[in-house]
Amino acid sequence: MARNTHFNESTEGLLNGSLSLQHEVTIEVASRLQAAAQVEVRERLPQYLPSDKEVVIELGEVSPEWEELQQAPPHTLVGGKRWRFALKPGESRKLSYGYSVRIDSKNELVGGNRRD
């Protein structure tokens, strides 16, 4: 399995500008087994406090479609998504999604603006 990320930061607006932090993630899964395999790939979108009005997270294109990750308490994962599929021997599959985080230009995300 290979997980590759691409990040781009741009500014929006002339006055009281904002930063748009675009993230693209590509995951390639390949089976080297001699039998079919059931695969589950989990990802999580960034989260923010609802009280923080200066943060907007927008989901971009997802391919193929994923589903919400449902977990029983106390192990619930907010923003969790997953793909589930079967791979035949020697088969590979490409998964991808993108999202953008928009914040005020005077701010920075904790840990840096890039999300890997």
PDB file of C-alpha atoms in Angstrom:
ATOM      1  CA  MET A   1       0.000   0.000   0.000  1.00  0.00           C
ATOM      2  CA  ALA A   2       1.260   3.486  -0.840  1.00  0.00           C
ATOM      3  CA  ARG A   3      -0.274   6.720   0.474  1.00  0.00           C
ATOM      4  CA  ASN A   4       0.800   9.888  -1.310  1.00  0.00           C
ATOM      5  CA  THR A   5      -0.231  13.426  -0.421  1.00  0.00           C
ATOM      6  CA  HIS A   6      -0.110  16.697  -2.311  1.00  0.00           C
ATOM      7  CA  PHE A   7      -0.501  20.059  -0.573  1.00  0.00           C
ATOM      8  CA  ASN A   8      -1.099  23.550  -1.944  1.00  0.00           C
ATOM      9  CA  GLU A   9      -1.550  26.768   0.019  1.00  0.00           C
ATOM     10  CA  SER A  10      -3.156  29.830  -1.546  1.00  0.00           C
ATOM     11  CA  THR A  11      -4.645  33.117  -0.394  1.00  0.00           C
ATOM     12  CA  GLU A  12      -8.216  34.245  -1.025  1.00  0.00           C
ATOM     13  CA  GLY A  13      -9.774  37.688  -0.726  1.00  0.00           C
ATOM     14  CA  LEU A  14      -8.187  41.138  -0.776  1.00  0.00           C
ATOM     15  CA  LEU A  15      -9.235  42.485   2.620  1.00  0.00           C
ATOM     16  CA  ASN A  16      -9.389  40.225   5.651  1.00  0.00           C
ATOM     17  CA  GLY A  17      -7.985  37.484   3.447  1.00  0.00           C
ATOM     18  CA  SER A  18      -8.059  33.813   4.176  1.00  0.00           C
ATOM     19  CA  LEU A  19      -5.761  30.902   3.503  1.00  0.00           C
ATOM     20  CA  SER A  20      -7.006  27.966   1.485  1.00  0.00           C
ATOM     21  CA  LEU A  21      -5.071  24.804   2.303  1.00  0.00           C
ATOM     22  CA  GLN A  22      -5.816  22.205  -0.373  1.00  0.00           C
ATOM     23  CA  HIS A  23      -4.952  18.572   0.277  1.00  0.00           C
ATOM     24  CA  GLU A  24      -5.065  15.724  -2.236  1.00  0.00           C
ATOM     25  CA  VAL A  25      -4.527  12.139  -1.068  1.00  0.00           C
ATOM     26  CA  THR A  26      -3.960   9.140  -3.338  1.00  0.00           C
ATOM     27  CA  ILE A  27      -3.791   5.609  -1.977  1.00  0.00           C
ATOM     28  CA  GLU A  28      -2.702   2.648  -4.069  1.00  0.00           C
ATOM     29  CA  VAL A  29      -3.457  -0.836  -2.762  1.00  0.00           C
ATOM     30  CA  ALA A  30      -1.994  -3.903  -4.473  1.00  0.00           C
ATOM     31  CA  SER A  31      -2.440  -7.583  -3.644  1.00  0.00           C
ATOM     32  CA  ARG A  32       0.625  -9.814  -3.781  1.00  0.00           C
ATOM     33  CA  LEU A  33      -1.332 -12.738  -2.341  1.00  0.00           C
ATOM     34  CA  GLN A  34      -2.245 -15.900  -4.201  1.00  0.00           C
ATOM     35  CA  ALA A  35      -5.830 -15.731  -2.950  1.00  0.00           C
ATOM     36  CA  ALA A  36      -8.484 -13.030  -2.967  1.00  0.00           C
ATOM     37  CA  ALA A  37      -8.346 -10.561  -0.073  1.00  0.00           C
ATOM     38  CA  GLN A  38     -10.945  -8.385   1.641  1.00  0.00           C
ATOM     39  CA  VAL A  39      -9.479  -4.900   2.153  1.00  0.00           C
ATOM     40  CA  GLU A  40     -10.579  -2.046   4.405  1.00  0.00           C
ATOM     41  CA  VAL A  41      -8.834   1.330   4.143  1.00  0.00           C
ATOM     42  CA  ARG A  42      -9.613   3.943   6.808  1.00  0.00           C
ATOM     43  CA  GLU A  43      -9.049   7.676   6.611  1.00  0.00           C
ATOM     44  CA  ARG A  44     -10.044  10.600   8.788  1.00  0.00           C
ATOM     45  CA  LEU A  45     -10.900  14.143   7.777  1.00  0.00           C
ATOM     46  CA  PRO A  46      -9.603  16.969   9.984  1.00  0.00           C
ATOM     47  CA  GLN A  47     -11.987  18.190  12.673  1.00  0.00           C
ATOM     48  CA  TYR A  48     -12.507  21.539  14.357  1.00  0.00           C
ATOM     49  CA  LEU A  49     -14.576  22.903  17.202  1.00  0.00           C
ATOM     50  CA  PRO A  50     -18.049  24.020  16.076  1.00  0.00           C
ATOM     51  CA  SER A  51     -17.503  27.229  18.048  1.00  0.00           C
ATOM     52  CA  ASP A  52     -14.547  28.118  15.795  1.00  0.00           C
ATOM     53  CA  LYS A  53     -16.250  30.189  13.085  1.00  0.00           C
ATOM     54  CA  GLU A  54     -12.955  31.004  11.316  1.00  0.00           C
ATOM     55  CA  VAL A  55     -12.420  27.421  10.104  1.00  0.00           C
ATOM     56  CA  VAL A  56     -14.189  25.853   7.118  1.00  0.00           C
ATOM     57  CA  ILE A  57     -13.448  22.321   5.902  1.00  0.00           C
ATOM     58  CA  GLU A  58     -14.797  21.332   2.492  1.00  0.00           C
ATOM     59  CA  LEU A  59     -14.639  17.825   1.091  1.00  0.00           C
ATOM     60  CA  GLY A  60     -13.617  17.630  -2.545  1.00  0.00           C
ATOM     61  CA  GLU A  61     -13.824  14.739  -4.965  1.00  0.00           C
ATOM     62  CA  VAL A  62     -13.740  11.184  -3.574  1.00  0.00           C
ATOM     63  CA  SER A  63     -13.080   8.213  -5.866  1.00  0.00           C
ATOM     64  CA  PRO A  64     -14.502   5.648  -5.503  1.00  0.00           C
ATOM     65  CA  GLU A  65     -17.213   6.648  -3.026  1.00  0.00           C
ATOM     66  CA  TRP A  66     -16.470   5.859   0.596  1.00  0.00           C
ATOM     67  CA  GLU A  67     -18.733   5.355   3.592  1.00  0.00           C
ATOM     68  CA  GLU A  68     -18.931   6.700   7.130  1.00  0.00           C
ATOM     69  CA  LEU A  69     -16.875   4.693   9.593  1.00  0.00           C
ATOM     70  CA  GLN A  70     -19.319   3.481  12.239  1.00  0.00           C
ATOM     71  CA  GLN A  71     -17.747   2.411  15.523  1.00  0.00           C
ATOM     72  CA  ALA A  72     -19.228   1.471  18.873  1.00  0.00           C
ATOM     73  CA  PRO A  73     -18.463   3.721  21.849  1.00  0.00           C
ATOM     74  CA  PRO A  74     -16.012   4.412  23.390  1.00  0.00           C
ATOM     75  CA  HIS A  75     -14.001   4.018  20.161  1.00  0.00           C
ATOM     76  CA  THR A  76     -15.943   6.415  17.955  1.00  0.00           C
ATOM     77  CA  LEU A  77     -13.852   8.318  15.450  1.00  0.00           C
ATOM     78  CA  VAL A  78     -15.345  11.647  14.379  1.00  0.00           C
ATOM     79  CA  GLY A  79     -14.736  12.280  10.692  1.00  0.00           C
ATOM     80  CA  GLY A  80     -13.796   8.655  10.026  1.00  0.00           C
ATOM     81  CA  LYS A  81     -14.350   7.273   6.522  1.00  0.00           C
ATOM     82  CA  ARG A  82     -13.593   3.922   4.914  1.00  0.00           C
ATOM     83  CA  TRP A  83     -13.442   1.990   1.700  1.00  0.00           C
ATOM     84  CA  ARG A  84     -14.136  -1.761   1.702  1.00  0.00           C
ATOM     85  CA  PHE A  85     -13.534  -3.944  -1.322  1.00  0.00           C
ATOM     86  CA  ALA A  86     -12.139  -7.264  -2.518  1.00  0.00           C
ATOM     87  CA  LEU A  87      -8.867  -7.639  -4.406  1.00  0.00           C
ATOM     88  CA  LYS A  88      -8.107 -10.622  -6.622  1.00  0.00           C
ATOM     89  CA  PRO A  89      -4.565 -12.032  -6.695  1.00  0.00           C
ATOM     90  CA  GLY A  90      -2.263  -9.545  -8.426  1.00  0.00           C
ATOM     91  CA  GLU A  91      -4.983  -6.888  -8.642  1.00  0.00           C
ATOM     92  CA  SER A  92      -4.507  -3.265  -7.565  1.00  0.00           C
ATOM     93  CA  ARG A  93      -6.840  -0.392  -6.850  1.00  0.00           C
ATOM     94  CA  LYS A  94      -6.405   3.369  -6.637  1.00  0.00           C
ATOM     95  CA  LEU A  95      -8.341   5.432  -4.071  1.00  0.00           C
ATOM     96  CA  SER A  96      -8.306   9.209  -3.865  1.00  0.00           C
ATOM     97  CA  TYR A  97      -9.903  12.147  -2.124  1.00  0.00           C
ATOM     98  CA  GLY A  98      -9.334  15.829  -1.594  1.00  0.00           C
ATOM     99  CA  TYR A  99     -10.330  18.439   0.920  1.00  0.00           C
ATOM    100  CA  SER A 100      -9.582  22.062   1.694  1.00  0.00           C
ATOM    101  CA  VAL A 101      -9.224  23.849   4.998  1.00  0.00           C
ATOM    102  CA  ARG A 102      -9.972  27.569   4.926  1.00  0.00           C
ATOM    103  CA  ILE A 103      -8.679  29.683   7.814  1.00  0.00           C
ATOM    104  CA  ASP A 104      -8.026  33.358   8.456  1.00  0.00           C
ATOM    105  CA  SER A 105      -4.675  34.362   6.944  1.00  0.00           C
ATOM    106  CA  LYS A 106      -3.351  35.488  10.330  1.00  0.00           C
ATOM    107  CA  ASN A 107      -3.808  31.967  11.759  1.00  0.00           C
ATOM    108  CA  GLU A 108      -1.980  28.681  11.389  1.00  0.00           C
ATOM    109  CA  LEU A 109      -3.161  25.161  12.141  1.00  0.00           C
ATOM    110  CA  VAL A 110      -1.673  23.513  15.215  1.00  0.00           C
ATOM    111  CA  GLY A 111       1.285  21.444  14.034  1.00  0.00           C
ATOM    112  CA  GLY A 112       1.605  23.395  10.776  1.00  0.00           C
ATOM    113  CA  ASN A 113      -0.712  23.968   7.839  1.00  0.00           C
ATOM    114  CA  ARG A 114       0.197  20.753   6.043  1.00  0.00           C
ATOM    115  CA  ARG A 115      -1.824  17.657   7.010  1.00  0.00           C
ATOM    116  CA  ASP A 116      -0.250  14.311   6.090  1.00  0.00           C
TER     117      ASP A 116
END
